[in-house]
Tab-separated table of C-alpha atoms in Angstrom:
chain	number	residue	atom	x	y	z
A	811	MET	CA	-26.289	-113.660	3.331
A	812	ASN	CA	-26.027	-113.797	-0.478
A	813	GLU	CA	-24.541	-110.814	-2.225
A	814	ASN	CA	-27.766	-109.927	-4.025
A	815	ALA	CA	-30.013	-110.369	-1.005
A	816	ASN	CA	-30.322	-106.615	-0.637
A	817	SER	CA	-32.483	-106.692	-3.770
A	818	LEU	CA	-35.147	-108.359	-1.625
A	819	ARG	CA	-35.898	-105.162	0.238
A	820	ALA	CA	-38.696	-102.739	0.954
A	821	MET	CA	-39.485	-100.391	-1.924
A	822	SER	CA	-41.339	-97.141	-2.371
A	823	VAL	CA	-44.436	-97.001	-4.562
A	824	GLY	CA	-42.415	-95.221	-7.244
A	825	GLU	CA	-39.743	-97.935	-7.169
A	826	ILE	CA	-42.361	-100.662	-7.523
A	827	LEU	CA	-43.919	-99.003	-10.565
A	828	ASP	CA	-40.551	-98.101	-12.102
A	829	ASN	CA	-39.142	-101.605	-11.613
A	830	THR	CA	-42.336	-103.121	-12.998
A	831	PHE	CA	-41.768	-101.639	-16.437
A	832	LYS	CA	-37.989	-102.171	-16.319
A	833	ILE	CA	-38.441	-105.872	-15.568
A	834	TYR	CA	-41.142	-106.074	-18.230
A	835	GLY	CA	-38.733	-104.643	-20.788
A	836	ARG	CA	-35.797	-106.861	-19.820
A	837	ASN	CA	-37.899	-110.041	-19.965
A	838	PHE	CA	-40.309	-108.984	-22.703
A	839	LEU	CA	-39.950	-111.985	-25.028
A	840	SER	CA	-40.003	-114.536	-22.209
A	841	ILE	CA	-43.093	-112.901	-20.723
A	842	LEU	CA	-44.819	-112.960	-24.122
A	843	VAL	CA	-44.328	-116.721	-24.324
A	844	PHE	CA	-46.553	-117.040	-21.253
A	845	SER	CA	-48.952	-114.136	-21.787
A	846	ALA	CA	-49.324	-114.183	-25.596
A	847	VAL	CA	-48.470	-117.672	-26.803
A	848	ILE	CA	-50.250	-119.450	-23.938
A	849	GLY	CA	-52.700	-116.994	-22.355
A	850	GLY	CA	-53.400	-114.860	-25.436
A	851	VAL	CA	-53.944	-117.766	-27.807
A	852	PHE	CA	-56.334	-119.363	-25.318
A	853	SER	CA	-58.291	-116.092	-25.134
A	854	ILE	CA	-58.648	-116.150	-28.941
A	855	ILE	CA	-59.724	-119.800	-28.891
A	856	ASN	CA	-62.172	-118.942	-26.102
A	857	GLY	CA	-63.632	-116.104	-28.164
A	858	LEU	CA	-63.908	-118.162	-31.351
A	859	VAL	CA	-65.517	-121.131	-29.610
A	860	SER	CA	-68.013	-118.950	-27.732
A	861	TYR	CA	-68.835	-117.070	-30.957
A	862	GLN	CA	-69.433	-120.279	-32.904
A	863	ALA	CA	-71.402	-121.911	-30.087
A	864	MET	CA	-73.653	-118.907	-29.418
A	865	PRO	CA	-77.258	-120.023	-30.088
A	866	MET	CA	-78.647	-116.596	-30.986
A	867	PRO	CA	-79.089	-115.906	-34.697
A	868	MET	CA	-76.123	-113.891	-35.930
A	869	THR	CA	-76.126	-111.254	-38.616
A	870	ASN	CA	-73.529	-110.327	-41.200
A	871	VAL	CA	-74.806	-106.768	-41.313
A	872	SER	CA	-72.129	-104.261	-40.300
A	873	TRP	CA	-72.682	-101.615	-37.616
A	874	THR	CA	-72.553	-98.834	-40.187
A	875	GLN	CA	-75.210	-100.517	-42.337
A	876	LEU	CA	-77.374	-101.106	-39.269
A	877	LEU	CA	-77.085	-97.462	-38.191
A	878	GLU	CA	-77.964	-96.277	-41.691
A	879	ASN	CA	-80.899	-98.663	-42.001
A	880	PRO	CA	-82.258	-100.101	-38.698
A	881	ASP	CA	-84.686	-102.288	-40.688
A	882	LEU	CA	-81.743	-104.521	-41.576
A	883	ALA	CA	-81.673	-105.816	-37.990
A	884	PRO	CA	-82.690	-109.506	-37.933
A	885	GLU	CA	-86.142	-110.327	-36.616
A	886	ILE	CA	-86.369	-113.098	-34.044
A	887	ASP	CA	-89.511	-115.210	-33.862
A	888	PRO	CA	-90.508	-115.691	-30.183
A	889	ASN	CA	-91.218	-119.364	-30.940
A	890	VAL	CA	-87.588	-119.825	-31.918
A	891	PHE	CA	-86.483	-119.284	-28.302
A	892	ALA	CA	-88.026	-122.600	-27.205
A	893	GLU	CA	-86.165	-124.402	-29.979
A	894	MET	CA	-82.917	-122.686	-29.011
A	895	MET	CA	-83.109	-123.640	-25.328
A	896	PRO	CA	-81.074	-126.888	-25.711
A	897	LYS	CA	-78.457	-124.967	-27.707
A	898	PHE	CA	-78.436	-122.265	-25.053
A	899	LEU	CA	-77.838	-124.817	-22.286
A	900	ALA	CA	-75.052	-126.393	-24.345
A	901	PHE	CA	-73.566	-122.942	-24.858
A	902	GLN	CA	-73.622	-122.314	-21.106
A	903	GLY	CA	-71.909	-125.649	-20.526
A	904	ILE	CA	-69.176	-124.802	-23.038
A	905	MET	CA	-68.621	-121.393	-21.444
A	906	ILE	CA	-68.376	-122.915	-17.943
A	907	LEU	CA	-65.863	-125.472	-19.255
A	908	LEU	CA	-63.729	-122.765	-20.897
A	909	ILE	CA	-63.819	-120.625	-17.739
A	910	ALA	CA	-62.802	-123.651	-15.652
A	911	ILE	CA	-59.899	-124.531	-17.967
A	912	ASN	CA	-58.686	-120.942	-17.912
A	913	GLY	CA	-59.083	-120.450	-14.162
A	914	ILE	CA	-57.662	-123.801	-13.061
A	915	PHE	CA	-54.930	-124.489	-15.630
A	916	ILE	CA	-54.093	-121.617	-17.998
A	917	LYS	CA	-54.156	-118.513	-15.798
A	918	PRO	CA	-52.255	-120.044	-12.831
A	919	PHE	CA	-49.548	-121.354	-15.184
A	920	VAL	CA	-49.188	-117.995	-16.947
A	921	GLN	CA	-49.199	-116.074	-13.674
A	922	GLY	CA	-46.756	-118.480	-12.026
A	923	GLY	CA	-44.414	-118.300	-15.009
A	924	ILE	CA	-44.329	-114.493	-15.026
A	925	ILE	CA	-43.939	-114.339	-11.225
A	926	ASN	CA	-40.965	-116.693	-11.527
A	927	LEU	CA	-39.355	-114.599	-14.286
A	928	THR	CA	-39.869	-111.455	-12.212
A	929	TYR	CA	-38.451	-112.912	-9.001
A	930	ASN	CA	-35.326	-114.235	-10.712
A	931	ASP	CA	-34.797	-110.852	-12.367
A	932	ILE	CA	-35.062	-109.174	-8.951
A	933	ILE	CA	-32.300	-111.392	-7.529
A	934	ASP	CA	-30.180	-110.818	-10.652
A	935	GLN	CA	-30.523	-114.377	-11.951
A	936	ARG	CA	-32.492	-113.750	-15.132
A	937	LEU	CA	-33.884	-116.825	-16.825
A	938	THR	CA	-33.966	-117.645	-20.504
A	939	THR	CA	-37.332	-118.438	-22.058
A	940	GLY	CA	-36.596	-122.158	-21.871
A	941	GLN	CA	-35.520	-121.959	-18.236
A	942	GLY	CA	-38.645	-119.976	-17.388
A	943	LEU	CA	-40.909	-122.561	-19.029
A	944	THR	CA	-39.085	-125.447	-17.347
A	945	ALA	CA	-39.335	-123.817	-13.912
A	946	ALA	CA	-43.043	-123.063	-14.396
A	947	LEU	CA	-43.773	-126.616	-15.557
A	948	LYS	CA	-42.115	-127.986	-12.412
A	949	LYS	CA	-44.601	-125.956	-10.338
A	950	PHE	CA	-47.582	-126.628	-12.631
A	951	TRP	CA	-49.503	-129.102	-10.466
A	952	LYS	CA	-48.858	-127.107	-7.308
A	953	LEU	CA	-50.289	-124.062	-9.102
A	954	VAL	CA	-53.299	-126.142	-10.155
A	955	LEU	CA	-53.853	-127.364	-6.573
A	956	THR	CA	-53.663	-123.762	-5.388
A	957	SER	CA	-56.214	-122.645	-7.981
A	958	LEU	CA	-58.518	-125.485	-6.908
A	959	SER	CA	-58.123	-124.382	-3.285
A	960	LEU	CA	-59.336	-120.918	-4.253
A	961	ILE	CA	-62.660	-122.334	-5.499
A	962	PRO	CA	-64.174	-122.996	-2.026
A	963	TYR	CA	-62.809	-119.627	-0.914
A	964	TYR	CA	-64.664	-117.789	-3.674
A	965	ILE	CA	-67.760	-119.929	-3.105
A	966	ALA	CA	-67.727	-118.794	0.533
A	967	VAL	CA	-67.253	-115.186	-0.577
A	968	GLY	CA	-70.161	-115.585	-2.992
A	969	ILE	CA	-72.415	-116.943	-0.238
A	970	VAL	CA	-71.540	-113.991	1.999
A	971	LEU	CA	-72.267	-111.566	-0.844
A	972	ILE	CA	-75.631	-113.235	-1.507
A	973	ILE	CA	-76.603	-113.043	2.174
A	974	ILE	CA	-75.601	-109.389	2.411
A	975	SER	CA	-77.335	-108.551	-0.859
A	976	VAL	CA	-80.558	-110.139	0.416
A	977	LEU	CA	-80.307	-108.176	3.666
A	978	PHE	CA	-79.972	-104.937	1.732
A	979	VAL	CA	-82.084	-105.692	-1.344
A	980	VAL	CA	-85.250	-106.470	0.655
A	981	PRO	CA	-85.313	-103.001	2.301
A	982	LEU	CA	-84.389	-101.557	-1.090
A	983	ILE	CA	-87.434	-103.193	-2.687
A	984	PHE	CA	-89.760	-101.870	0.023
A	985	SER	CA	-88.156	-98.450	-0.316
A	986	GLY	CA	-88.769	-98.579	-4.071
A	987	ILE	CA	-92.413	-99.578	-3.580
A	988	ALA	CA	-92.940	-96.766	-1.079
A	989	MET	CA	-91.310	-94.307	-3.455
A	990	SER	CA	-93.490	-95.399	-6.389
A	991	ASN	CA	-96.674	-95.019	-4.315
A	992	ASP	CA	-95.690	-91.620	-2.951
A	993	PRO	CA	-92.725	-90.194	-4.901
A	994	THR	CA	-91.776	-87.427	-2.490
A	995	GLY	CA	-88.291	-85.958	-2.413
A	996	GLY	CA	-87.434	-87.645	0.884
A	997	LYS	CA	-88.451	-91.112	-0.285
A	998	ILE	CA	-86.609	-90.720	-3.588
A	999	ALA	CA	-83.495	-89.608	-1.698
A	1000	GLY	CA	-83.861	-92.559	0.690
A	1001	PHE	CA	-84.160	-95.002	-2.204
A	1002	ILE	CA	-81.083	-93.565	-3.941
A	1003	LEU	CA	-79.133	-93.670	-0.665
A	1004	MET	CA	-80.083	-97.316	-0.035
A	1005	LEU	CA	-79.153	-98.222	-3.607
A	1006	PHE	CA	-75.800	-96.459	-3.286
A	1007	ILE	CA	-75.013	-98.143	0.057
A	1008	THR	CA	-75.919	-101.580	-1.323
A	1009	ILE	CA	-73.741	-101.189	-4.420
A	1010	ALA	CA	-70.865	-99.694	-2.397
A	1011	ILE	CA	-70.871	-102.549	0.140
A	1012	MET	CA	-70.924	-105.178	-2.611
A	1013	ILE	CA	-68.015	-103.519	-4.431
A	1014	ILE	CA	-65.986	-103.119	-1.224
A	1015	LEU	CA	-66.483	-106.768	-0.254
A	1016	ALA	CA	-65.560	-107.937	-3.755
A	1017	ILE	CA	-62.370	-105.849	-3.663
A	1018	LEU	CA	-61.429	-107.032	-0.168
A	1019	SER	CA	-61.960	-110.688	-1.065
A	1020	ASN	CA	-59.437	-110.328	-3.896
A	1021	VAL	CA	-56.942	-108.207	-1.961
A	1022	PHE	CA	-56.476	-110.840	0.748
A	1023	VAL	CA	-55.479	-113.498	-1.816
A	1024	THR	CA	-53.151	-111.176	-3.751
A	1025	PHE	CA	-50.036	-113.187	-2.876
A	1026	THR	CA	-51.480	-116.700	-3.187
A	1027	TYR	CA	-49.638	-117.706	-6.368
A	1028	HIS	CA	-46.517	-115.860	-5.236
A	1029	GLY	CA	-46.299	-118.164	-2.232
A	1030	THR	CA	-46.637	-121.189	-4.508
A	1031	THR	CA	-44.102	-120.005	-7.072
A	1032	ILE	CA	-41.475	-118.411	-4.828
A	1033	GLU	CA	-41.841	-120.167	-1.465
A	1034	ASN	CA	-43.083	-123.568	-2.654
A	1035	ILE	CA	-46.241	-123.222	-0.525
A	1036	TYR	CA	-49.391	-124.443	-2.227
A	1037	GLY	CA	-53.061	-125.149	-1.672
A	1038	PHE	CA	-54.745	-123.690	1.390
A	1039	SER	CA	-51.327	-122.977	2.907
A	1040	ALA	CA	-50.652	-120.500	0.092
A	1041	ILE	CA	-53.985	-118.795	0.744
A	1042	GLY	CA	-53.217	-118.588	4.469
A	1043	ARG	CA	-49.763	-117.191	3.730
A	1044	SER	CA	-51.310	-114.454	1.579
A	1045	PHE	CA	-53.855	-113.611	4.285
A	1046	ARG	CA	-51.124	-113.238	6.910
A	1047	LEU	CA	-48.931	-110.967	4.792
A	1048	VAL	CA	-51.808	-108.802	3.579
A	1049	GLY	CA	-53.297	-108.580	7.071
A	1050	LYS	CA	-50.094	-107.092	8.499
A	1051	LYS	CA	-49.791	-104.395	5.816
A	1052	PHE	CA	-53.387	-104.195	4.619
A	1053	TRP	CA	-53.631	-100.524	3.691
A	1054	ARG	CA	-50.362	-100.562	1.773
A	1055	VAL	CA	-51.366	-103.662	-0.184
A	1056	LEU	CA	-54.830	-102.240	-0.867
A	1057	GLY	CA	-53.526	-98.842	-1.982
A	1058	ILE	CA	-50.823	-100.168	-4.300
A	1059	ASN	CA	-53.193	-102.792	-5.708
A	1060	LEU	CA	-55.760	-100.109	-6.516
A	1061	LEU	CA	-53.050	-98.004	-8.174
A	1062	ILE	CA	-51.834	-100.946	-10.264
A	1063	TYR	CA	-55.342	-101.842	-11.382
A	1064	LEU	CA	-56.124	-98.188	-12.114
A	1065	ILE	CA	-53.163	-98.050	-14.502
A	1066	VAL	CA	-54.227	-101.300	-16.156
A	1067	ILE	CA	-57.859	-100.163	-16.427
A	1068	ILE	CA	-56.861	-96.863	-18.046
A	1069	ILE	CA	-54.736	-98.660	-20.646
A	1070	SER	CA	-57.539	-101.182	-21.241
A	1071	MET	CA	-60.093	-98.375	-21.626
A	1072	VAL	CA	-57.938	-96.749	-24.300
A	1073	LEU	CA	-57.813	-100.053	-26.162
A	1074	GLY	CA	-61.545	-100.515	-25.605
A	1075	PHE	CA	-62.242	-97.076	-27.074
A	1076	ILE	CA	-60.140	-97.896	-30.120
A	1077	SER	CA	-61.954	-101.225	-30.397
A	1078	GLY	CA	-65.334	-99.481	-30.232
A	1079	ILE	CA	-64.410	-97.131	-33.069
A	1080	THR	CA	-63.016	-100.034	-35.083
A	1081	SER	CA	-66.158	-102.100	-34.491
A	1082	LEU	CA	-68.354	-99.304	-35.805
A	1083	LEU	CA	-66.313	-99.054	-38.991
A	1084	SER	CA	-65.539	-102.728	-39.492
A	1085	PRO	CA	-67.771	-105.206	-41.346
A	1086	ASN	CA	-66.625	-107.790	-38.780
A	1087	PRO	CA	-66.840	-106.161	-35.312
A	1088	GLN	CA	-66.171	-109.472	-33.544
A	1089	LEU	CA	-62.645	-109.465	-34.982
A	1090	ALA	CA	-61.894	-106.173	-33.219
A	1091	ASP	CA	-63.146	-107.636	-29.922
A	1092	PHE	CA	-60.895	-110.678	-30.325
A	1093	ILE	CA	-57.878	-108.482	-31.059
A	1094	VAL	CA	-58.452	-106.265	-28.012
A	1095	SER	CA	-58.990	-109.303	-25.772
A	1096	PHE	CA	-55.713	-110.750	-27.054
A	1097	LEU	CA	-53.822	-107.475	-26.558
A	1098	ILE	CA	-55.072	-107.092	-22.975
A	1099	THR	CA	-54.177	-110.686	-22.092
A	1100	ALA	CA	-50.815	-110.637	-23.865
A	1101	PHE	CA	-49.464	-107.172	-23.126
A	1102	ILE	CA	-51.389	-105.544	-20.255
A	1103	THR	CA	-52.181	-108.301	-17.750
A	1104	PRO	CA	-48.461	-109.101	-17.167
A	1105	ILE	CA	-48.123	-105.643	-15.594
A	1106	ILE	CA	-50.294	-106.867	-12.694
A	1107	TYR	CA	-48.257	-110.037	-12.170
A	1108	ILE	CA	-44.911	-108.194	-12.221
A	1109	ALA	CA	-46.064	-105.352	-9.958
A	1110	THR	CA	-47.641	-107.672	-7.379
A	1111	THR	CA	-44.442	-109.747	-7.287
A	1112	LEU	CA	-42.479	-106.606	-6.436
A	1113	LEU	CA	-45.150	-105.765	-3.861
A	1114	PHE	CA	-44.804	-109.284	-2.407
A	1115	ILE	CA	-41.049	-108.734	-1.947
A	1116	ASP	CA	-41.721	-105.290	-0.455
A	1117	ILE	CA	-44.285	-106.571	2.059
A	1118	LYS	CA	-42.111	-109.553	3.031
A	1119	ALA	CA	-39.191	-107.220	3.739
A	1120	ARG	CA	-41.376	-104.891	5.823
A	1121	VAL	CA	-42.986	-107.720	7.802
A	1122	GLU	CA	-40.165	-110.260	8.083
A	1123	GLY	CA	-37.016	-108.290	7.281
A	1124	ILE	CA	-34.656	-108.763	4.329
A	1125	GLN	CA	-34.649	-112.432	3.374
A	1126	GLU	CA	-32.151	-114.823	1.838
A	1127	GLN	CA	-32.744	-115.569	-1.834
A	1128	ILE	CA	-34.854	-118.579	-2.688
A	1129	ILE	CA	-33.761	-120.434	-5.823
A	1130	VAL	CA	-36.934	-121.224	-7.787
């Protein structure tokens, strides 16, 4: 067994979080090449294109001016909506195209690159920025095939969610009608309970559908497994240590959400004071993509190593 193979071991939650930020710091510039130069710049381009293509009439009035004088808000003629319909459809097409480019090409490449940097740091074979880019480019089409394989998976998840929502929404509608006709305390409570159950089930299913594919790109990047095989590999690993994967995933995303909320709050204040609020939105979107999202990729790579060690034992290093 290689001398550094003991680095591919089970870790505590504290070790995973601690190593996440240590690895981030040691590979900061290389990670930024993927997250900021590639992912972040695309997020800015995405924002600019969507802003320019938006068919709704825009206003140059600042938030502060609008709050001081609401009459400055632009009036929209209802007849204009019919004229804007072709532009609206074109806008939707542009947005779908941008989402597809990001989901199929940009995000998998960025995620695969950061996973690769993280894994090589774990086995004490840190890569330079050039080596990291070269390694990621070698896996590019396998990452793309894996992202394409996820499309039917999410379509199936969407169909299940639609079916379940219909099963719960129909009783919810009847409950709402009954409540409106006779708004007694019991019927109001029943409506609220049905609404809560429906929302809770939808959220739980959405979370579970993402948890089971947590390690999809890790299999492609580290183990050279791609397509549906990578999805199956993720399902098998997650299934054997489901609660651990779920709990640590929720913790990771909680940390990321808190940091993002702080940035969002700052953005909201800036938007209120800025004559160009869209600029603040672009900056926050860039900061989240460039500096915060990599935390997820690094932490889940450490979790992947942890789960592999717990399920399969300490493994030999894989040179990627």
